[in-house]
Amino acid sequence: MGLVRPAGPGRARMRTAALAGAALVAAVAGCVFAAVGTVAADGSRAEEAAGPATGPATEARAAVRTAAEAVVIDPADRPAAPALAGGDLDGKPVRLDGFRGHVVVLNVWGSWCGPCRAEADDLQRIARQHRDQGVRFLGINTRDPDRAAARSFVRAHGLGFPSLHDPTGELLLRFPPALLNPQAIPSTLVIDRRGRIAVSIGGAITEDELSPLLARVTEEAS
């Protein structure tokens, strides 16, 4: 899938990719749909139609558009993830750069968020299945003033990965808004081994949607 327009100076060229073909759409209730677009250095995003396209996969994507949207960024254009550090849900220190050398799935969630509950079990399953491939998960728990509510959420879903406690959403504001909208909860980023944002996903995600994207990044050379 091509770009909408050539990227000008200071603009990051980004390709958006639909994650499901006709067979997956038939088998899975939700699929990821993404429009083709470009993202500027200031975080603004322009989207346009990619031009005429036909075929079963195109028709399936047009028919099924859920909350999740994935933006896949070419390796040469990936921005560095911002520095993230703070206390986890038990008050223990955790840092994003402590995972350097691993592919990191960074998931933003809240105990009050219905779609977060819907995706939590899939995330834990993916975290377990991909650990041997060097994948690590880190959460950002947002808008939960009380850590106790967040800890209850973690216990209910058996989440085994740490989460930074970010009750005010301050950490979310460090990201380009086109890649992580602080108002869109849940959201998920895939960070490559060099600490760069490789994939941005807005909305709840399923195992069938996330796994192919994760495999794509883990197969890259370090």
PDB file of C-alpha atoms in Angstrom:
ATOM      1  CA  MET A   1       0.000   0.000   0.000  1.00  0.00           C
ATOM      2  CA  GLY A   2       1.537   3.328  -1.048  1.00  0.00           C
ATOM      3  CA  LEU A   3       1.752   6.673   0.653  1.00  0.00           C
ATOM      4  CA  VAL A   4      -0.827   9.400   0.143  1.00  0.00           C
ATOM      5  CA  ARG A   5       1.827  11.938  -0.790  1.00  0.00           C
ATOM      6  CA  PRO A   6       5.596  12.219  -0.643  1.00  0.00           C
ATOM      7  CA  ALA A   7       6.754  13.345   2.780  1.00  0.00           C
ATOM      8  CA  GLY A   8       8.140  16.865   2.800  1.00  0.00           C
ATOM      9  CA  PRO A   9      10.983  18.137   4.973  1.00  0.00           C
ATOM     10  CA  GLY A  10      10.458  17.483   8.648  1.00  0.00           C
ATOM     11  CA  ARG A  11       7.657  15.026   8.031  1.00  0.00           C
ATOM     12  CA  ALA A  12       7.723  11.407   9.015  1.00  0.00           C
ATOM     13  CA  ARG A  13       6.501   9.076   6.290  1.00  0.00           C
ATOM     14  CA  MET A  14       4.170   6.465   7.679  1.00  0.00           C
ATOM     15  CA  ARG A  15       2.337   3.619   6.096  1.00  0.00           C
ATOM     16  CA  THR A  16      -0.915   2.404   7.580  1.00  0.00           C
ATOM     17  CA  ALA A  17      -1.823  -1.224   7.152  1.00  0.00           C
ATOM     18  CA  ALA A  18      -5.069  -3.158   7.421  1.00  0.00           C
ATOM     19  CA  LEU A  19      -4.435  -6.307   9.433  1.00  0.00           C
ATOM     20  CA  ALA A  20      -7.141  -8.616   8.231  1.00  0.00           C
ATOM     21  CA  GLY A  21      -7.969 -10.226   4.932  1.00  0.00           C
ATOM     22  CA  ALA A  22     -11.283 -11.728   3.965  1.00  0.00           C
ATOM     23  CA  ALA A  23     -10.592 -15.029   5.712  1.00  0.00           C
ATOM     24  CA  LEU A  24      -9.739 -13.360   9.003  1.00  0.00           C
ATOM     25  CA  VAL A  25     -12.763 -11.095   8.806  1.00  0.00           C
ATOM     26  CA  ALA A  26     -14.959 -14.122   8.351  1.00  0.00           C
ATOM     27  CA  ALA A  27     -13.402 -15.835  11.347  1.00  0.00           C
ATOM     28  CA  VAL A  28     -12.962 -12.911  13.722  1.00  0.00           C
ATOM     29  CA  ALA A  29     -15.711 -10.511  14.738  1.00  0.00           C
ATOM     30  CA  GLY A  30     -13.385  -7.503  14.927  1.00  0.00           C
ATOM     31  CA  CYS A  31     -10.671  -6.523  12.500  1.00  0.00           C
ATOM     32  CA  VAL A  32      -8.286  -3.602  12.338  1.00  0.00           C
ATOM     33  CA  PHE A  33      -8.979  -0.998   9.667  1.00  0.00           C
ATOM     34  CA  ALA A  34      -6.580   1.824   8.952  1.00  0.00           C
ATOM     35  CA  ALA A  35      -6.774   4.621   6.425  1.00  0.00           C
ATOM     36  CA  VAL A  36      -3.707   5.587   4.480  1.00  0.00           C
ATOM     37  CA  GLY A  37      -2.180   8.809   5.767  1.00  0.00           C
ATOM     38  CA  THR A  38       0.869  10.813   6.698  1.00  0.00           C
ATOM     39  CA  VAL A  39       1.910  12.073  10.096  1.00  0.00           C
ATOM     40  CA  ALA A  40       3.786  15.340  10.441  1.00  0.00           C
ATOM     41  CA  ALA A  41       6.525  16.030  12.935  1.00  0.00           C
ATOM     42  CA  ASP A  42       4.101  18.180  14.932  1.00  0.00           C
ATOM     43  CA  GLY A  43       1.802  15.183  15.331  1.00  0.00           C
ATOM     44  CA  SER A  44      -0.908  16.346  12.918  1.00  0.00           C
ATOM     45  CA  ARG A  45      -2.318  13.731  10.616  1.00  0.00           C
ATOM     46  CA  ALA A  46      -3.752  13.939   7.113  1.00  0.00           C
ATOM     47  CA  GLU A  47      -5.781  11.068   5.708  1.00  0.00           C
ATOM     48  CA  GLU A  48      -7.044  10.485   2.235  1.00  0.00           C
ATOM     49  CA  ALA A  49      -8.419   7.632   0.235  1.00  0.00           C
ATOM     50  CA  ALA A  50      -5.693   5.417  -1.133  1.00  0.00           C
ATOM     51  CA  GLY A  51      -7.324   5.391  -4.543  1.00  0.00           C
ATOM     52  CA  PRO A  52      -9.561   2.835  -6.172  1.00  0.00           C
ATOM     53  CA  ALA A  53      -9.087  -0.703  -4.954  1.00  0.00           C
ATOM     54  CA  THR A  54     -11.109  -3.810  -5.505  1.00  0.00           C
ATOM     55  CA  GLY A  55     -11.142  -7.402  -4.390  1.00  0.00           C
ATOM     56  CA  PRO A  56     -12.439  -9.482  -1.459  1.00  0.00           C
ATOM     57  CA  ALA A  57      -9.961  -8.138   1.075  1.00  0.00           C
ATOM     58  CA  THR A  58     -10.790  -4.525   0.190  1.00  0.00           C
ATOM     59  CA  GLU A  59     -14.511  -5.183   0.375  1.00  0.00           C
ATOM     60  CA  ALA A  60     -14.117  -6.916   3.733  1.00  0.00           C
ATOM     61  CA  ARG A  61     -12.146  -3.999   5.173  1.00  0.00           C
ATOM     62  CA  ALA A  62     -14.733  -1.552   3.932  1.00  0.00           C
ATOM     63  CA  ALA A  63     -17.497  -3.553   5.570  1.00  0.00           C
ATOM     64  CA  VAL A  64     -15.856  -4.013   8.964  1.00  0.00           C
ATOM     65  CA  ARG A  65     -14.406  -0.969  10.717  1.00  0.00           C
ATOM     66  CA  THR A  66     -13.961  -1.306  14.453  1.00  0.00           C
ATOM     67  CA  ALA A  67     -12.471   0.982  17.074  1.00  0.00           C
ATOM     68  CA  ALA A  68      -8.955  -0.311  16.505  1.00  0.00           C
ATOM     69  CA  GLU A  69      -6.735   1.385  13.933  1.00  0.00           C
ATOM     70  CA  ALA A  70      -3.133   0.441  13.282  1.00  0.00           C
ATOM     71  CA  VAL A  71      -0.375   2.684  11.956  1.00  0.00           C
ATOM     72  CA  VAL A  72       2.767   0.829  10.862  1.00  0.00           C
ATOM     73  CA  ILE A  73       5.877   3.000  10.587  1.00  0.00           C
ATOM     74  CA  ASP A  74       8.771   2.295   8.235  1.00  0.00           C
ATOM     75  CA  PRO A  75      11.995   1.593  10.183  1.00  0.00           C
ATOM     76  CA  ALA A  76      13.778   4.613   8.694  1.00  0.00           C
ATOM     77  CA  ASP A  77      11.028   6.957   9.877  1.00  0.00           C
ATOM     78  CA  ARG A  78      10.353   5.687  13.373  1.00  0.00           C
ATOM     79  CA  PRO A  79      10.433   8.290  16.152  1.00  0.00           C
ATOM     80  CA  ALA A  80      12.124   7.475  19.429  1.00  0.00           C
ATOM     81  CA  ALA A  81       9.781   6.617  22.251  1.00  0.00           C
ATOM     82  CA  PRO A  82       9.857   9.230  25.015  1.00  0.00           C
ATOM     83  CA  ALA A  83      11.480   8.566  28.361  1.00  0.00           C
ATOM     84  CA  LEU A  84       9.011   6.940  30.735  1.00  0.00           C
ATOM     85  CA  ALA A  85       9.757   6.252  34.374  1.00  0.00           C
ATOM     86  CA  GLY A  86       7.799   6.098  37.581  1.00  0.00           C
ATOM     87  CA  GLY A  87       6.220   3.800  40.105  1.00  0.00           C
ATOM     88  CA  ASP A  88       4.246   0.702  39.207  1.00  0.00           C
ATOM     89  CA  LEU A  89       0.977  -0.300  40.853  1.00  0.00           C
ATOM     90  CA  ASP A  90       2.903  -1.483  43.922  1.00  0.00           C
ATOM     91  CA  GLY A  91       5.067   1.640  44.046  1.00  0.00           C
ATOM     92  CA  LYS A  92       8.156  -0.109  42.640  1.00  0.00           C
ATOM     93  CA  PRO A  93      10.258   1.860  40.120  1.00  0.00           C
ATOM     94  CA  VAL A  94       9.964   0.903  36.464  1.00  0.00           C
ATOM     95  CA  ARG A  95      11.446   2.476  33.335  1.00  0.00           C
ATOM     96  CA  LEU A  96      10.718   1.957  29.658  1.00  0.00           C
ATOM     97  CA  ASP A  97      14.407   2.135  28.760  1.00  0.00           C
ATOM     98  CA  GLY A  98      14.994  -0.784  31.109  1.00  0.00           C
ATOM     99  CA  PHE A  99      13.487  -2.943  28.347  1.00  0.00           C
ATOM    100  CA  ARG A 100      15.926  -1.750  25.642  1.00  0.00           C
ATOM    101  CA  GLY A 101      16.964  -4.655  23.432  1.00  0.00           C
ATOM    102  CA  HIS A 102      13.483  -6.170  23.644  1.00  0.00           C
ATOM    103  CA  VAL A 103      10.409  -5.537  21.545  1.00  0.00           C
ATOM    104  CA  VAL A 104       7.972  -3.830  23.919  1.00  0.00           C
ATOM    105  CA  VAL A 105       4.197  -3.774  23.747  1.00  0.00           C
ATOM    106  CA  LEU A 106       3.116  -0.620  25.580  1.00  0.00           C
ATOM    107  CA  ASN A 107      -0.564  -0.750  26.488  1.00  0.00           C
ATOM    108  CA  VAL A 108      -2.548   2.177  27.916  1.00  0.00           C
ATOM    109  CA  TRP A 109      -5.482   1.114  30.075  1.00  0.00           C
ATOM    110  CA  GLY A 110      -7.749   2.023  32.958  1.00  0.00           C
ATOM    111  CA  SER A 111      -9.757  -0.100  35.364  1.00  0.00           C
ATOM    112  CA  TRP A 112     -12.830   2.013  34.485  1.00  0.00           C
ATOM    113  CA  CYS A 113     -12.496   1.257  30.765  1.00  0.00           C
ATOM    114  CA  GLY A 114     -14.827  -1.371  29.280  1.00  0.00           C
ATOM    115  CA  PRO A 115     -12.773  -2.009  26.104  1.00  0.00           C
ATOM    116  CA  CYS A 116      -9.697  -2.423  28.321  1.00  0.00           C
ATOM    117  CA  ARG A 117     -11.429  -5.282  30.094  1.00  0.00           C
ATOM    118  CA  ALA A 118     -12.323  -6.806  26.735  1.00  0.00           C
ATOM    119  CA  GLU A 119      -8.708  -6.898  25.506  1.00  0.00           C
ATOM    120  CA  ALA A 120      -6.904  -7.707  28.777  1.00  0.00           C
ATOM    121  CA  ASP A 121      -7.066 -11.500  28.550  1.00  0.00           C
ATOM    122  CA  ASP A 122      -5.750 -11.460  24.974  1.00  0.00           C
ATOM    123  CA  LEU A 123      -2.863  -9.198  25.978  1.00  0.00           C
ATOM    124  CA  GLN A 124      -1.803 -11.504  28.782  1.00  0.00           C
ATOM    125  CA  ARG A 125      -1.997 -14.508  26.480  1.00  0.00           C
ATOM    126  CA  ILE A 126       0.171 -12.767  23.866  1.00  0.00           C
ATOM    127  CA  ALA A 127       2.661 -11.691  26.535  1.00  0.00           C
ATOM    128  CA  ARG A 128       3.064 -15.287  27.626  1.00  0.00           C
ATOM    129  CA  GLN A 129       3.273 -16.737  24.118  1.00  0.00           C
ATOM    130  CA  HIS A 130       5.845 -14.260  22.793  1.00  0.00           C
ATOM    131  CA  ARG A 131       8.132 -13.926  25.784  1.00  0.00           C
ATOM    132  CA  ASP A 132      10.641 -16.408  24.376  1.00  0.00           C
ATOM    133  CA  GLN A 133      10.890 -14.223  21.239  1.00  0.00           C
ATOM    134  CA  GLY A 134      12.177 -11.341  23.353  1.00  0.00           C
ATOM    135  CA  VAL A 135       8.863  -9.521  23.694  1.00  0.00           C
ATOM    136  CA  ARG A 136       8.046  -7.660  26.904  1.00  0.00           C
ATOM    137  CA  PHE A 137       4.838  -5.907  27.923  1.00  0.00           C
ATOM    138  CA  LEU A 138       4.519  -2.687  29.892  1.00  0.00           C
ATOM    139  CA  GLY A 139       1.256  -1.008  30.807  1.00  0.00           C
ATOM    140  CA  ILE A 140       0.395   2.606  31.516  1.00  0.00           C
ATOM    141  CA  ASN A 141      -2.502   2.728  33.934  1.00  0.00           C
ATOM    142  CA  THR A 142      -4.209   6.073  33.479  1.00  0.00           C
ATOM    143  CA  ARG A 143      -6.988   8.039  35.207  1.00  0.00           C
ATOM    144  CA  ASP A 144      -7.115   5.657  38.153  1.00  0.00           C
ATOM    145  CA  PRO A 145      -6.438   7.924  41.161  1.00  0.00           C
ATOM    146  CA  ASP A 146      -6.485   4.892  43.462  1.00  0.00           C
ATOM    147  CA  ARG A 147      -3.929   2.189  42.782  1.00  0.00           C
ATOM    148  CA  ALA A 148      -6.200  -0.311  44.540  1.00  0.00           C
ATOM    149  CA  ALA A 149      -8.752  -0.259  41.706  1.00  0.00           C
ATOM    150  CA  ALA A 150      -5.984  -0.845  39.183  1.00  0.00           C
ATOM    151  CA  ARG A 151      -4.538  -3.706  41.213  1.00  0.00           C
ATOM    152  CA  SER A 152      -7.986  -5.331  41.356  1.00  0.00           C
ATOM    153  CA  PHE A 153      -8.151  -5.120  37.551  1.00  0.00           C
ATOM    154  CA  VAL A 154      -4.725  -6.784  37.276  1.00  0.00           C
ATOM    155  CA  ARG A 155      -5.752  -9.617  39.603  1.00  0.00           C
ATOM    156  CA  ALA A 156      -9.079 -10.157  37.820  1.00  0.00           C
ATOM    157  CA  HIS A 157      -7.332 -10.655  34.482  1.00  0.00           C
ATOM    158  CA  GLY A 158      -4.182 -12.341  35.731  1.00  0.00           C
ATOM    159  CA  LEU A 159      -1.905  -9.729  34.173  1.00  0.00           C
ATOM    160  CA  GLY A 160       1.721 -10.639  34.732  1.00  0.00           C
ATOM    161  CA  PHE A 161       3.392  -7.520  33.348  1.00  0.00           C
ATOM    162  CA  PRO A 162       4.067  -4.246  35.217  1.00  0.00           C
ATOM    163  CA  SER A 163       2.185  -1.002  34.646  1.00  0.00           C
ATOM    164  CA  LEU A 164       3.299   2.550  35.295  1.00  0.00           C
ATOM    165  CA  HIS A 165       0.753   4.406  37.422  1.00  0.00           C
ATOM    166  CA  ASP A 166      -0.188   7.604  35.580  1.00  0.00           C
ATOM    167  CA  PRO A 167      -3.365   8.915  37.235  1.00  0.00           C
ATOM    168  CA  THR A 168      -3.264  12.342  35.560  1.00  0.00           C
ATOM    169  CA  GLY A 169      -2.288  11.176  32.073  1.00  0.00           C
ATOM    170  CA  GLU A 170       0.965  13.150  32.163  1.00  0.00           C
ATOM    171  CA  LEU A 171       2.975  10.334  30.613  1.00  0.00           C
ATOM    172  CA  LEU A 172       0.608  10.113  27.649  1.00  0.00           C
ATOM    173  CA  LEU A 173       1.259  13.748  26.751  1.00  0.00           C
ATOM    174  CA  ARG A 174       4.892  12.918  25.998  1.00  0.00           C
ATOM    175  CA  PHE A 175       3.905  11.040  22.838  1.00  0.00           C
ATOM    176  CA  PRO A 176       2.998  12.581  19.463  1.00  0.00           C
ATOM    177  CA  PRO A 177      -0.822  12.791  19.592  1.00  0.00           C
ATOM    178  CA  ALA A 178      -1.116  11.264  16.124  1.00  0.00           C
ATOM    179  CA  LEU A 179       0.538   8.116  17.478  1.00  0.00           C
ATOM    180  CA  LEU A 180      -0.964   8.078  20.959  1.00  0.00           C
ATOM    181  CA  ASN A 181      -4.132  10.076  21.478  1.00  0.00           C
ATOM    182  CA  PRO A 182      -4.414  10.698  25.239  1.00  0.00           C
ATOM    183  CA  GLN A 183      -8.200  10.650  24.893  1.00  0.00           C
ATOM    184  CA  ALA A 184      -8.251   7.224  23.204  1.00  0.00           C
ATOM    185  CA  ILE A 185      -8.224   4.494  25.834  1.00  0.00           C
ATOM    186  CA  PRO A 186      -7.157   1.753  25.318  1.00  0.00           C
ATOM    187  CA  SER A 187      -4.243   2.343  22.993  1.00  0.00           C
ATOM    188  CA  THR A 188      -1.247   0.162  22.229  1.00  0.00           C
ATOM    189  CA  LEU A 189       2.216   0.872  20.850  1.00  0.00           C
ATOM    190  CA  VAL A 190       4.842  -1.593  19.690  1.00  0.00           C
ATOM    191  CA  ILE A 191       8.365  -0.343  20.450  1.00  0.00           C
ATOM    192  CA  ASP A 192      11.212  -1.932  18.492  1.00  0.00           C
ATOM    193  CA  ARG A 193      14.487  -3.171  19.977  1.00  0.00           C
ATOM    194  CA  ARG A 194      16.104   0.215  19.404  1.00  0.00           C
ATOM    195  CA  GLY A 195      13.478   2.054  21.443  1.00  0.00           C
ATOM    196  CA  ARG A 196      11.541   3.454  18.469  1.00  0.00           C
ATOM    197  CA  ILE A 197       7.791   3.454  17.917  1.00  0.00           C
ATOM    198  CA  ALA A 198       7.088   0.868  15.218  1.00  0.00           C
ATOM    199  CA  VAL A 199       3.312   0.431  15.462  1.00  0.00           C
ATOM    200  CA  SER A 200       0.508   2.537  16.909  1.00  0.00           C
ATOM    201  CA  ILE A 201      -2.920   1.041  17.586  1.00  0.00           C
ATOM    202  CA  GLY A 202      -5.916   3.058  18.734  1.00  0.00           C
ATOM    203  CA  GLY A 203      -8.746   1.107  20.318  1.00  0.00           C
ATOM    204  CA  ALA A 204      -9.141  -2.349  21.800  1.00  0.00           C
ATOM    205  CA  ILE A 205      -7.005  -5.007  20.123  1.00  0.00           C
ATOM    206  CA  THR A 206      -7.364  -8.775  19.844  1.00  0.00           C
ATOM    207  CA  GLU A 207      -4.772 -11.528  19.719  1.00  0.00           C
ATOM    208  CA  ASP A 208      -5.519 -12.140  16.025  1.00  0.00           C
ATOM    209  CA  GLU A 209      -4.902  -8.487  15.219  1.00  0.00           C
ATOM    210  CA  LEU A 210      -1.822  -7.836  17.335  1.00  0.00           C
ATOM    211  CA  SER A 211       0.112 -11.056  16.723  1.00  0.00           C
ATOM    212  CA  PRO A 212       0.918 -10.435  13.013  1.00  0.00           C
ATOM    213  CA  LEU A 213       2.144  -6.914  13.770  1.00  0.00           C
ATOM    214  CA  LEU A 214       4.242  -8.144  16.657  1.00  0.00           C
ATOM    215  CA  ALA A 215       5.762 -10.902  14.513  1.00  0.00           C
ATOM    216  CA  ARG A 216       6.681  -8.308  11.894  1.00  0.00           C
ATOM    217  CA  VAL A 217       8.681  -6.257  14.402  1.00  0.00           C
ATOM    218  CA  THR A 218      10.290  -9.191  16.207  1.00  0.00           C
ATOM    219  CA  GLU A 219      11.581 -10.576  12.888  1.00  0.00           C
ATOM    220  CA  GLU A 220      13.503  -7.389  12.151  1.00  0.00           C
ATOM    221  CA  ALA A 221      17.253  -7.331  12.575  1.00  0.00           C
ATOM    222  CA  SER A 222      18.405  -5.649  15.757  1.00  0.00           C
TER     223      SER A 222
END
